[in-house]
Amino acid sequence: MTIENVVNAISKAKNIAIIGHIMPDGDAIGSCLALYYSIKRLSKKASLYCTDKVPQILNFLKDVDRFKNEIEPNTSYDLTIAVDCSDINRLGSFKELFLNSPLTIAIDHHSSNTGFADINLVDTNAAATGEIVYGLIEKLSLEIDTDTAKALYTAISTDTGHFSFSNTSTETFTIAADLSRHGLDLEYISRRLYRVKSIERIKLLSRALNSLTMYANNKIAMLTITQRDMLETKAMPSDTENIINYAKEIEGVVLAILIKEINDTSVKISLRTSEELDASELASYFDGGGHKRAAGASINKPLKAVKGILIDKAMSLIKELD
Amino acid sequence: MTIENVVNAISKAKNIAIIGHIMPDGDAIGSCLALYYSIKRLSKKASLYCTDKVPQILNFLKDVDRFKNEIEPNTSYDLTIAVDCSDINRLGSFKELFLNSPLTIAIDHHSSNTGFADINLVDTNAAATGEIVYGLIEKLSLEIDTDTAKALYTAISTDTGHFSFSNTSTETFTIAADLSRHGLDLEYISRRLYRVKSIERIKLLSRALNSLTMYANNKIAMLTITQRDMLETKAMPSDTENIINYAKEIEGVVLAILIKEINDTSVKISLRTSEELDASELASYFDGGGHKRAAGASINKPLKAVKGILIDKAMSLIKELD
């Protein structure tokens, strides 16, 4: 079984590199940290890597400062683990490190996972990679300490919209129940993750909501964030997270779109759909990917051009529904 | 044990009145419904009573229309159960019915519970009365069906701020895990309870956030909603609810203010403070009132004038803190 292969590989390794995906989220960071703590408890060496900065919102987690964005000099790893990455490009600047590693593992829950590692511990039924890491820690026969519980709870909470997305399962609650036994301050974690917001974030939200445009009889809600919005509000890239939900949660909306202008010639789009529409289908039209309900793509076109094409394509998909 | 007394009382009864508290919330309604379903499965008669209307947000629950606000004629009950009521006045217009009942039970989790019934099944460690009803159904050896699970999940979710208040416990998650096994659409319930928002509400939020102004080194955050905002967004008065939290939840904010223009010569102000400041003290300056953390006032002055006076007064209070 795959999980036993992972346990064996970790047991044999001496120095392990753990890599979270570019533009990391709570699941990537939390799962990496939980894995890191567990490997440390097995008295092995480990390094945490991530191309992009850990979002400020996760700063309440211990050891987030251990994530490095450059390879430690004079170090070689006998095992490299990609965490919450659906494909090898999600490793960002650590793709080389991964490819040069004598043995590689991917731990992931995305249905679009390409199976890019030597051992692929992929469970698309898991609501978060954190759930898979939880199972792995059990298999490693390790006790869960407070820091590990906090990291995994954060991973699971953030990837399930705090137990509210459709991926939330009996397993999710069962794991949360167990994690809550390990001295977690659940109210504090919720406050840090969901309630305290920077003024820059609120200013960005204000700008984004201001851009709200409805199409197709209010079935499509579109938000845009321009370079200027980011510059003038002094918002961080991670401040764009969750903004798309304001569009998704409008009564009757079937498709929510967020277009984020990266520079004058490229944008990133995020898509959220209700049951009727497949977000990944729309994303694939732009060479993107994701899940049925949530998908995205990077497009090398100016904002204005993307808007036109995207709305056209979306409108025709909506028409098929009628 | 109290719970066995409750089981015995229910087992012996033939016709049971179930009463939720005045101004009912998700815990009251959900717990009443779950109890009602269980009593019905025991092939007994039962009636649901509540003085006030079930909140619209709970309309997705089956059988909410069974709650009556008047006593059914020509009916007598051999057992009456008060649900989620801390004292007898919470029964509203059904206090008499309760007092005239040959046997009474109270099922509640409030620490202020006065023990007003013959049998008081009160557990102040329970996050919701729904958790206690869950335990009771177990004791009654009844299977949980989908409607019961939905009602109890709603009770527990609403009373814990969807698993985010400090009352959320291992028990809460364990019960949620079990309830989720009974065919619940968890995403749908969350959406109905917390997410679906009208487009008017989102437009109003956008306008309100646009008005955000910070004072006193970002310790004061002020939002305004004008008559024009209400008119042009077509928002309902209830759409202003919760908007002040966007100001309150900004990092470092000690005082959040929302000024709502009622007409050209009057406004309503809402105040929220963190630990350091007394909101009711500031409100009392405008002949308003409230609690330490949340207060408000109605002021017969134009918006612009109130803004000036309010900020002056607030600034002097903040200065006292330094």
XYZ file of C-alpha atoms in Angstrom:
644
model
C 0.000 0.000 0.000
C 1.196 3.483 -0.811
C 1.051 4.722 2.781
C 3.329 1.879 3.919
C 5.799 2.799 1.177
C 5.785 6.375 2.485
C 6.334 5.162 6.060
C 9.239 2.977 4.878
C 10.787 5.776 2.841
C 10.623 8.206 5.762
C 11.948 5.580 8.177
C 14.996 4.945 5.998
C 15.760 8.586 5.194
C 18.260 10.671 7.136
C 17.733 14.172 5.775
C 14.392 15.141 4.275
C 13.361 18.206 2.277
C 9.695 19.212 2.652
C 8.356 21.543 -0.038
C 5.059 23.414 0.053
C 3.513 24.835 -3.089
C 3.980 28.315 -4.524
C 1.629 30.940 -3.089
C 1.106 28.698 -0.074
C -2.200 28.433 1.789
C -3.136 27.105 5.195
C -3.250 23.509 4.014
C 0.231 23.675 2.433
C 1.872 25.403 5.410
C 0.001 23.460 8.085
C 0.641 20.100 6.417
C 4.351 20.903 5.872
C 4.758 21.911 9.522
C 2.975 18.816 10.855
C 5.171 16.643 8.658
C 8.274 18.552 9.791
C 7.443 18.067 13.491
C 6.797 14.374 12.944
C 10.053 13.807 11.079
C 11.917 15.684 13.805
C 10.355 13.427 16.443
C 11.768 10.494 14.512
C 15.183 12.124 15.150
C 15.791 12.864 11.504
C 16.971 16.082 9.865
C 14.467 18.054 7.852
C 14.213 21.384 6.003
C 11.105 23.348 5.102
C 10.982 25.043 1.709
C 8.520 27.319 0.000
C 9.121 29.664 -2.930
C 6.710 32.317 -1.703
C 6.312 33.893 1.693
C 4.017 32.341 4.268
C 0.813 34.437 4.349
C 0.808 36.801 7.305
C -2.476 35.337 8.496
C -0.632 32.115 9.368
C 1.979 33.880 11.498
C 0.300 32.619 14.671
C 1.649 29.163 13.812
C 4.954 28.351 15.480
C 7.955 27.815 13.208
C 6.598 29.478 10.073
C 9.934 31.343 10.022
C 11.652 28.008 9.346
C 10.402 28.003 5.752
C 13.312 28.896 3.483
C 13.004 30.231 -0.032
C 16.571 29.267 -0.962
C 18.242 25.885 -0.782
C 20.472 25.512 2.243
C 24.105 25.387 1.105
C 26.148 22.183 1.394
C 23.108 20.085 2.107
C 21.901 17.030 0.297
C 18.658 15.245 0.895
C 18.017 11.543 0.522
C 14.253 12.134 0.389
C 12.138 15.032 -0.857
C 8.414 15.403 -0.120
C 6.113 17.668 -2.142
C 3.139 18.744 -0.038
C -0.304 19.725 -1.405
C 1.151 20.096 -4.939
C -1.003 18.856 -7.824
C 1.865 19.014 -10.328
C 5.600 19.557 -10.356
C 5.382 23.210 -11.331
C 3.653 23.949 -8.035
C 7.083 23.404 -6.455
C 8.231 26.712 -7.941
C 11.962 27.294 -7.562
C 12.389 23.943 -5.794
C 11.489 21.887 -8.834
C 15.201 21.237 -9.477
C 15.793 20.124 -5.903
C 12.867 17.727 -6.246
C 14.006 16.342 -9.597
C 17.549 15.800 -8.306
C 16.426 13.962 -5.202
C 17.192 10.191 -5.105
C 13.666 9.499 -3.827
C 10.541 11.626 -3.978
C 7.100 11.538 -2.374
C 4.029 13.627 -3.157
C 1.313 13.971 -0.511
C -1.745 15.589 -2.033
C -5.538 15.584 -2.302
C -6.126 17.355 -5.651
C -8.014 15.333 -8.239
C -5.799 16.932 -10.879
C -2.665 15.430 -9.296
C -0.372 14.219 -12.084
C 1.441 11.525 -10.098
C 4.790 13.267 -10.600
C 6.676 11.683 -7.673
C 8.198 8.238 -7.092
C 5.594 7.558 -4.416
C 2.286 9.370 -4.772
C 0.196 9.412 -1.615
C -2.831 11.029 -3.198
C -6.308 10.807 -1.683
C -8.819 12.868 -3.599
C -11.471 12.103 -0.970
C -9.475 13.969 1.652
C -10.809 17.468 2.279
C -7.262 18.683 2.884
C -3.737 17.354 2.536
C -3.723 17.841 6.313
C -6.114 14.892 6.631
C -3.665 12.671 4.743
C -0.757 13.861 6.885
C -2.877 13.095 9.969
C -3.315 9.527 8.734
C 0.397 9.282 7.981
C 1.346 10.405 11.502
C -0.951 7.680 12.845
C 0.804 5.121 10.605
C 4.162 6.367 11.879
C 2.841 5.567 15.397
C 3.622 9.074 16.595
C 1.729 10.965 19.287
C 0.273 14.284 18.210
C 1.572 17.264 20.206
C -0.085 20.681 20.455
C 1.978 22.289 17.668
C 1.234 19.422 15.286
C -2.463 19.527 16.188
C -2.556 23.303 15.626
C -0.857 22.969 12.228
C -3.179 20.172 11.068
C -6.307 21.888 12.409
C -5.288 25.011 10.471
C -4.721 22.953 7.314
C -8.123 21.280 7.577
C -10.014 24.384 8.664
C -8.674 26.557 5.845
C -9.212 23.979 3.090
C -12.816 23.277 4.156
C -13.816 26.924 4.656
C -13.906 26.076 8.361
C -16.066 22.961 7.926
C -18.442 24.556 5.477
C -17.409 23.479 1.952
C -18.841 20.315 0.413
C -15.552 18.486 0.964
C -16.236 18.529 4.734
C -16.854 14.915 5.723
C -17.392 12.653 8.707
C -13.638 12.023 8.553
C -12.992 15.783 8.723
C -15.030 16.138 11.923
C -13.574 12.951 13.398
C -10.040 14.272 12.865
C -11.017 17.712 14.215
C -12.441 16.016 17.333
C -9.163 14.186 17.878
C -7.008 17.269 17.212
C -9.115 19.319 19.644
C -8.019 16.941 22.423
C -4.453 18.211 22.209
C -4.711 21.554 23.981
C -5.914 23.708 21.086
C -7.488 27.119 21.695
C -10.127 26.714 18.985
C -11.584 30.211 19.438
C -8.136 31.824 19.114
C -7.343 29.890 15.927
C -10.690 30.871 14.351
C -10.142 34.508 15.295
C -6.635 34.577 13.827
C -7.649 32.750 10.648
C -10.958 34.365 9.869
C -11.641 37.438 11.890
C -8.612 39.665 12.409
C -7.923 41.471 9.128
C -5.337 44.054 8.131
C -6.554 47.464 7.051
C -4.911 46.846 3.673
C -7.044 43.732 3.258
C -10.249 45.621 4.043
C -9.263 48.379 1.611
C -8.603 45.798 -1.085
C -11.946 44.113 -0.358
C -13.643 47.475 -0.699
C -12.030 48.049 -4.111
C -12.817 44.523 -5.282
C -16.481 44.728 -4.229
C -16.669 48.050 -5.992
C -15.804 46.229 -9.239
C -18.691 43.728 -8.867
C -20.443 43.176 -12.180
C -23.301 40.768 -12.757
C -24.044 38.916 -16.013
C -26.524 36.371 -17.331
C -29.481 37.367 -15.162
C -27.317 37.619 -12.050
C -26.072 34.053 -12.488
C -22.489 35.236 -13.072
C -20.752 37.551 -10.599
C -17.380 38.985 -11.593
C -14.829 40.813 -9.468
C -11.572 42.328 -10.685
C -8.436 43.352 -8.842
C -6.059 45.563 -10.784
C -2.354 46.234 -10.285
C -3.356 49.701 -9.204
C -5.689 48.286 -6.515
C -2.811 46.274 -5.088
C -0.415 49.217 -5.255
C -2.702 51.862 -3.823
C -4.087 49.715 -0.993
C -0.601 48.329 -0.219
C -2.267 44.906 0.010
C -0.252 41.670 0.003
C -0.856 38.971 -2.632
C -2.448 36.794 0.065
C -4.982 39.544 0.790
C -6.829 38.524 -2.372
C -7.704 35.165 -0.781
C -11.363 34.628 0.036
C -12.488 37.730 -1.875
C -14.014 35.542 -4.585
C -16.392 34.095 -1.977
C -18.191 37.428 -1.772
C -19.187 36.881 -5.401
C -19.909 33.184 -4.957
C -22.210 33.730 -1.993
C -24.587 36.086 -3.736
C -28.059 34.544 -3.967
C -28.566 32.776 -7.314
C -24.970 33.017 -8.502
C -23.900 29.917 -10.435
C -20.454 31.131 -11.472
C -18.172 33.516 -9.566
C -15.108 34.940 -11.284
C -12.164 36.848 -9.868
C -9.697 38.297 -12.348
C -6.452 39.456 -10.829
C -4.214 41.594 -12.998
C -0.595 40.472 -12.557
C 0.985 42.931 -14.993
C 0.024 44.692 -18.216
C 0.052 41.459 -20.190
C -1.040 38.755 -17.795
C -3.770 37.911 -15.324
C -4.791 35.101 -12.993
C -8.386 33.995 -12.931
C -10.172 32.167 -10.123
C -13.485 30.411 -10.692
C -16.069 29.098 -8.237
C -19.229 27.326 -9.322
C -22.376 25.887 -7.815
C -23.458 22.303 -8.563
C -24.634 22.982 -12.098
C -21.308 24.103 -13.591
C -17.835 22.551 -13.817
C -15.234 25.184 -12.927
C -12.324 23.056 -14.136
C -13.966 22.750 -17.559
C -14.018 26.524 -17.922
C -10.481 26.803 -16.542
C -9.179 24.182 -18.968
C -10.254 26.433 -21.816
C -7.510 28.771 -20.579
C -5.052 25.900 -19.920
C -5.826 26.045 -16.229
C -7.112 23.384 -13.849
C -8.572 22.598 -10.477
C -11.664 21.008 -9.038
C -15.293 20.948 -10.163
C -16.317 23.703 -7.777
C -13.035 25.680 -7.699
C -10.532 26.175 -10.493
C -8.162 28.751 -11.924
C -5.764 29.671 -14.686
C -2.923 32.024 -15.533
C -3.442 33.798 -18.833
C -0.900 35.798 -20.815
C -3.276 38.480 -22.014
C -4.167 41.944 -20.748
C -7.013 42.219 -18.215
C -9.431 43.815 -20.618
C -9.002 41.147 -23.280
C -9.405 38.296 -20.780
C -12.588 39.842 -19.406
C -14.223 39.778 -22.837
C -13.208 36.221 -23.721
C -14.032 34.879 -20.284
C -17.506 36.394 -20.178
C -18.268 35.101 -23.686
C -17.174 31.594 -22.778
C -18.974 31.699 -19.420
C -22.189 32.964 -20.992
C -22.232 30.098 -23.473
C -21.736 27.568 -20.649
C -24.588 29.149 -18.687
C -26.780 29.017 -21.779
C -26.233 25.259 -22.012
C -27.757 24.954 -18.545
C -31.057 26.479 -19.538
C -29.414 10.030 37.144
C -31.309 12.942 35.670
C -31.132 11.650 32.091
C -32.732 8.336 33.142
C -35.534 10.269 34.832
C -36.090 12.127 31.578
C -36.131 8.866 29.612
C -38.641 7.394 32.075
C -40.864 10.470 32.005
C -40.937 10.494 28.193
C -41.543 6.733 28.055
C -44.574 7.026 30.347
C -46.078 10.129 28.719
C -48.789 9.992 26.056
C -49.014 13.589 24.857
C -46.054 15.934 25.185
C -45.768 19.711 24.734
C -42.360 20.959 23.569
C -41.693 24.674 24.100
C -38.806 26.677 22.647
C -37.791 30.061 24.071
C -39.030 33.504 22.997
C -37.107 35.046 20.099
C -35.922 31.569 19.127
C -32.496 30.829 17.652
C -31.073 27.853 15.793
C -30.376 25.917 18.982
C -33.930 26.349 20.311
C -35.635 25.456 17.023
C -33.225 22.654 16.075
C -33.355 21.058 19.528
C -37.183 21.278 19.672
C -37.493 19.656 16.239
C -35.064 16.837 17.067
C -36.972 16.133 20.267
C -40.281 16.245 18.385
C -39.091 13.725 15.768
C -37.811 11.404 18.480
C -41.039 11.521 20.492
C -43.009 10.838 17.314
C -40.857 7.789 16.618
C -41.825 6.504 20.041
C -45.432 6.636 18.728
C -46.467 9.388 21.115
C -48.318 12.604 20.423
C -46.400 15.863 20.582
C -46.928 19.575 19.887
C -44.319 22.245 19.145
C -44.795 25.686 20.704
C -42.930 28.969 20.411
C -44.185 32.476 21.221
C -42.219 34.189 18.459
C -41.799 33.337 14.801
C -39.071 31.010 13.612
C -36.327 33.187 12.034
C -36.482 33.135 8.238
C -32.902 31.883 8.038
C -34.083 28.551 9.545
C -36.812 28.021 6.964
C -34.716 25.372 5.232
C -35.477 23.046 8.160
C -38.427 20.734 7.584
C -41.451 21.163 9.852
C -40.656 24.659 11.146
C -44.276 25.431 10.225
C -45.402 22.996 12.948
C -44.457 25.505 15.659
C -47.656 27.032 17.026
C -47.882 30.318 18.897
C -51.245 29.467 20.435
C -52.236 26.490 22.537
C -54.128 23.842 20.594
C -57.739 23.751 21.760
C -59.109 20.756 23.700
C -55.682 19.294 24.274
C -54.065 18.370 27.546
C -50.487 17.292 27.997
C -49.199 14.874 30.581
C -45.641 16.135 30.076
C -44.219 19.529 29.078
C -40.596 20.080 28.045
C -38.920 23.517 28.031
C -36.055 23.591 25.542
C -32.974 25.872 25.747
C -34.733 28.096 28.352
C -32.610 29.418 31.235
C -35.633 30.557 33.250
C -39.393 30.241 33.162
C -39.965 33.668 31.589
C -38.165 32.470 28.472
C -41.286 30.381 27.795
C -43.150 33.587 26.926
C -46.883 33.035 26.501
C -46.530 29.304 27.272
C -45.492 29.862 30.882
C -49.055 29.044 32.034
C -49.153 25.831 30.004
C -45.868 24.820 31.595
C -46.959 25.667 35.142
C -50.229 23.757 34.719
C -48.550 20.612 33.406
C -48.573 17.567 35.767
C -44.897 16.928 34.982
C -42.241 19.249 33.540
C -38.740 18.845 32.151
C -36.191 21.520 31.250
C -33.389 20.674 28.805
C -30.809 23.448 28.759
C -27.114 24.375 28.718
C -27.137 27.933 30.142
C -25.078 28.433 33.296
C -27.779 30.876 34.446
C -30.429 28.110 34.423
C -32.654 28.484 37.493
C -33.760 24.842 37.738
C -37.414 25.792 37.268
C -38.748 22.373 36.116
C -39.552 19.117 37.937
C -36.666 17.422 36.144
C -33.794 19.677 35.063
C -31.515 18.133 32.462
C -28.980 20.962 32.469
C -25.409 20.541 31.223
C -23.483 23.810 31.257
C -20.542 22.115 29.534
C -22.635 21.467 26.453
C -21.945 23.968 23.667
C -25.611 23.794 22.661
C -28.839 22.309 23.986
C -28.650 20.282 20.755
C -25.717 18.351 22.244
C -27.849 17.378 25.258
C -30.780 16.345 23.036
C -28.320 14.247 21.005
C -27.308 12.420 24.186
C -30.954 11.963 25.160
C -31.828 10.411 21.794
C -28.964 7.978 22.325
C -30.359 7.095 25.765
C -33.804 6.583 24.208
C -32.088 4.008 21.914
C -33.423 5.752 18.836
C -31.713 5.842 15.456
C -30.998 9.311 14.116
C -32.686 10.039 10.779
C -31.689 12.768 8.324
C -34.219 15.339 9.574
C -33.155 14.852 13.174
C -29.480 15.087 12.203
C -30.134 18.272 10.238
C -31.994 19.863 13.151
C -29.295 18.950 15.675
C -26.449 20.004 13.368
C -28.161 23.379 12.930
C -28.570 23.713 16.705
C -24.903 22.971 17.350
C -23.548 24.987 14.424
C -25.478 28.157 15.301
C -24.670 28.073 19.011
C -20.924 27.607 18.412
C -20.576 30.235 15.675
C -20.074 27.261 13.355
C -17.388 25.633 15.502
C -15.530 28.862 16.219
C -16.608 30.089 19.677
C -14.718 29.005 22.774
C -17.528 26.593 23.723
C -16.605 24.351 20.751
C -15.275 21.115 22.258
C -14.097 17.642 21.350
C -17.656 16.516 22.124
C -18.997 19.093 19.646
C -16.829 17.724 16.824
C -17.542 14.108 17.803
C -21.299 14.736 17.617
C -20.898 16.642 14.330
C -18.959 13.679 12.920
C -21.783 11.309 13.867
C -24.524 13.610 12.584
C -22.673 14.004 9.274
C -23.097 10.238 8.748
C -26.843 10.622 8.336
C -27.061 12.030 4.845
C -26.510 15.713 5.632
C -25.546 18.157 2.912
C -23.112 20.080 5.093
C -22.271 22.640 2.435
C -25.958 23.405 1.867
C -26.635 23.901 5.572
C -23.629 26.239 5.959
C -24.668 28.146 2.911
C -28.234 28.604 4.149
C -27.140 29.561 7.644
C -24.168 31.790 6.944
C -23.366 32.543 3.371
C -26.174 33.274 0.984
C -26.382 37.044 0.740
C -28.504 39.210 -1.471
C -26.792 41.286 -4.120
C -28.246 44.373 -2.413
C -26.442 43.422 0.782
C -23.119 43.038 -1.028
C -23.592 46.374 -2.780
C -24.322 48.047 0.544
C -21.243 46.425 2.076
C -19.176 47.739 -0.824
C -20.455 51.282 -0.241
C -19.954 51.064 3.514
C -16.376 49.777 3.176
C -15.701 52.541 0.717
C -16.458 55.025 3.495
C -13.901 53.496 5.875
C -11.908 56.205 7.641
C -9.261 55.585 10.279
C -8.410 57.910 13.163
C -6.065 57.999 16.146
C -3.245 55.968 14.635
C -5.648 53.391 13.193
C -7.190 52.711 16.599
C -10.570 54.072 15.480
C -12.296 52.741 12.354
C -15.407 54.547 11.170
C -17.949 53.471 8.558
C -20.917 55.483 7.361
C -24.081 54.444 5.560
C -26.038 57.281 4.017
C -29.696 57.476 2.995
C -28.424 57.526 -0.566
C -26.494 54.270 -0.025
C -29.675 52.554 1.154
C -31.731 53.993 -1.670
C -29.328 53.326 -4.509
C -28.398 49.783 -3.444
C -32.062 48.946 -2.632
C -30.785 47.329 0.574
C -33.108 46.345 3.430
C -32.619 47.750 6.952
C -31.464 44.271 8.090
C -28.707 44.391 5.450
C -26.739 46.779 7.682
C -26.379 43.976 10.274
C -22.844 42.686 10.751
C -21.263 45.479 8.658
C -19.712 47.096 11.748
C -17.744 43.877 12.314
C -15.640 44.701 9.242
C -14.409 47.782 11.105
C -14.088 45.992 14.440
C -12.014 43.127 13.040
C -9.294 45.365 11.589
C -5.990 44.655 13.314
C -5.316 47.114 16.142
C -8.748 48.737 16.120
C -9.924 49.637 19.620
C -13.129 51.423 18.625
C -15.329 50.676 15.614
C -18.071 53.136 14.688
C -20.931 52.798 12.233
C -23.012 55.903 11.583
C -26.249 55.245 9.765
C -28.062 58.250 8.392
C -31.816 57.910 9.053
C -32.887 61.212 7.481
C -31.458 64.699 6.998
C -31.615 65.495 10.710
C -31.037 62.203 12.496
C -28.648 59.281 12.611
C -28.136 56.005 14.501
C -24.667 55.154 15.728
C -23.336 51.700 16.590
C -20.166 51.269 18.623
C -17.946 48.210 19.166
C -14.872 48.242 21.357
C -12.032 45.923 22.324
C -11.192 45.273 25.983
C -9.617 48.683 26.649
C -12.652 50.885 25.941
C -16.213 51.033 27.298
C -18.638 51.410 24.401
C -21.598 52.206 26.670
C -19.675 55.144 28.194
C -19.253 56.736 24.775
C -22.884 55.941 23.868
C -24.171 57.510 27.078
C -22.631 60.818 25.977
C -25.275 60.718 23.216
C -28.021 59.444 25.571
C -27.590 55.955 24.202
C -26.756 52.712 25.976
C -25.655 49.101 25.685
C -22.917 46.837 26.936
C -19.184 47.380 27.459
C -18.215 45.923 24.095
C -21.315 46.913 22.062
C -23.475 50.018 22.389
C -25.443 52.512 20.318
C -27.488 55.691 20.240
C -30.020 57.608 18.158
C -29.021 61.238 17.647
C -31.164 64.065 16.303
C -28.443 65.809 14.325
C -27.331 65.679 10.704
C -24.715 63.051 9.750
C -21.934 65.559 9.226
C -22.385 67.212 12.614
C -22.501 63.880 14.448
C -19.316 62.739 12.722
C -17.388 65.744 14.044
C -18.661 65.506 17.633
C -18.293 61.722 17.761
C -14.723 61.727 16.520
C -13.742 64.497 18.966
C -15.249 62.604 21.872
C -13.771 59.270 20.737
C -10.304 60.790 20.272
C -10.308 62.148 23.822
C -11.298 58.706 25.184
C -8.500 57.076 23.186
C -6.022 59.657 24.483
C -6.898 58.667 28.050
C -5.753 55.131 27.204
C -2.215 56.190 26.312
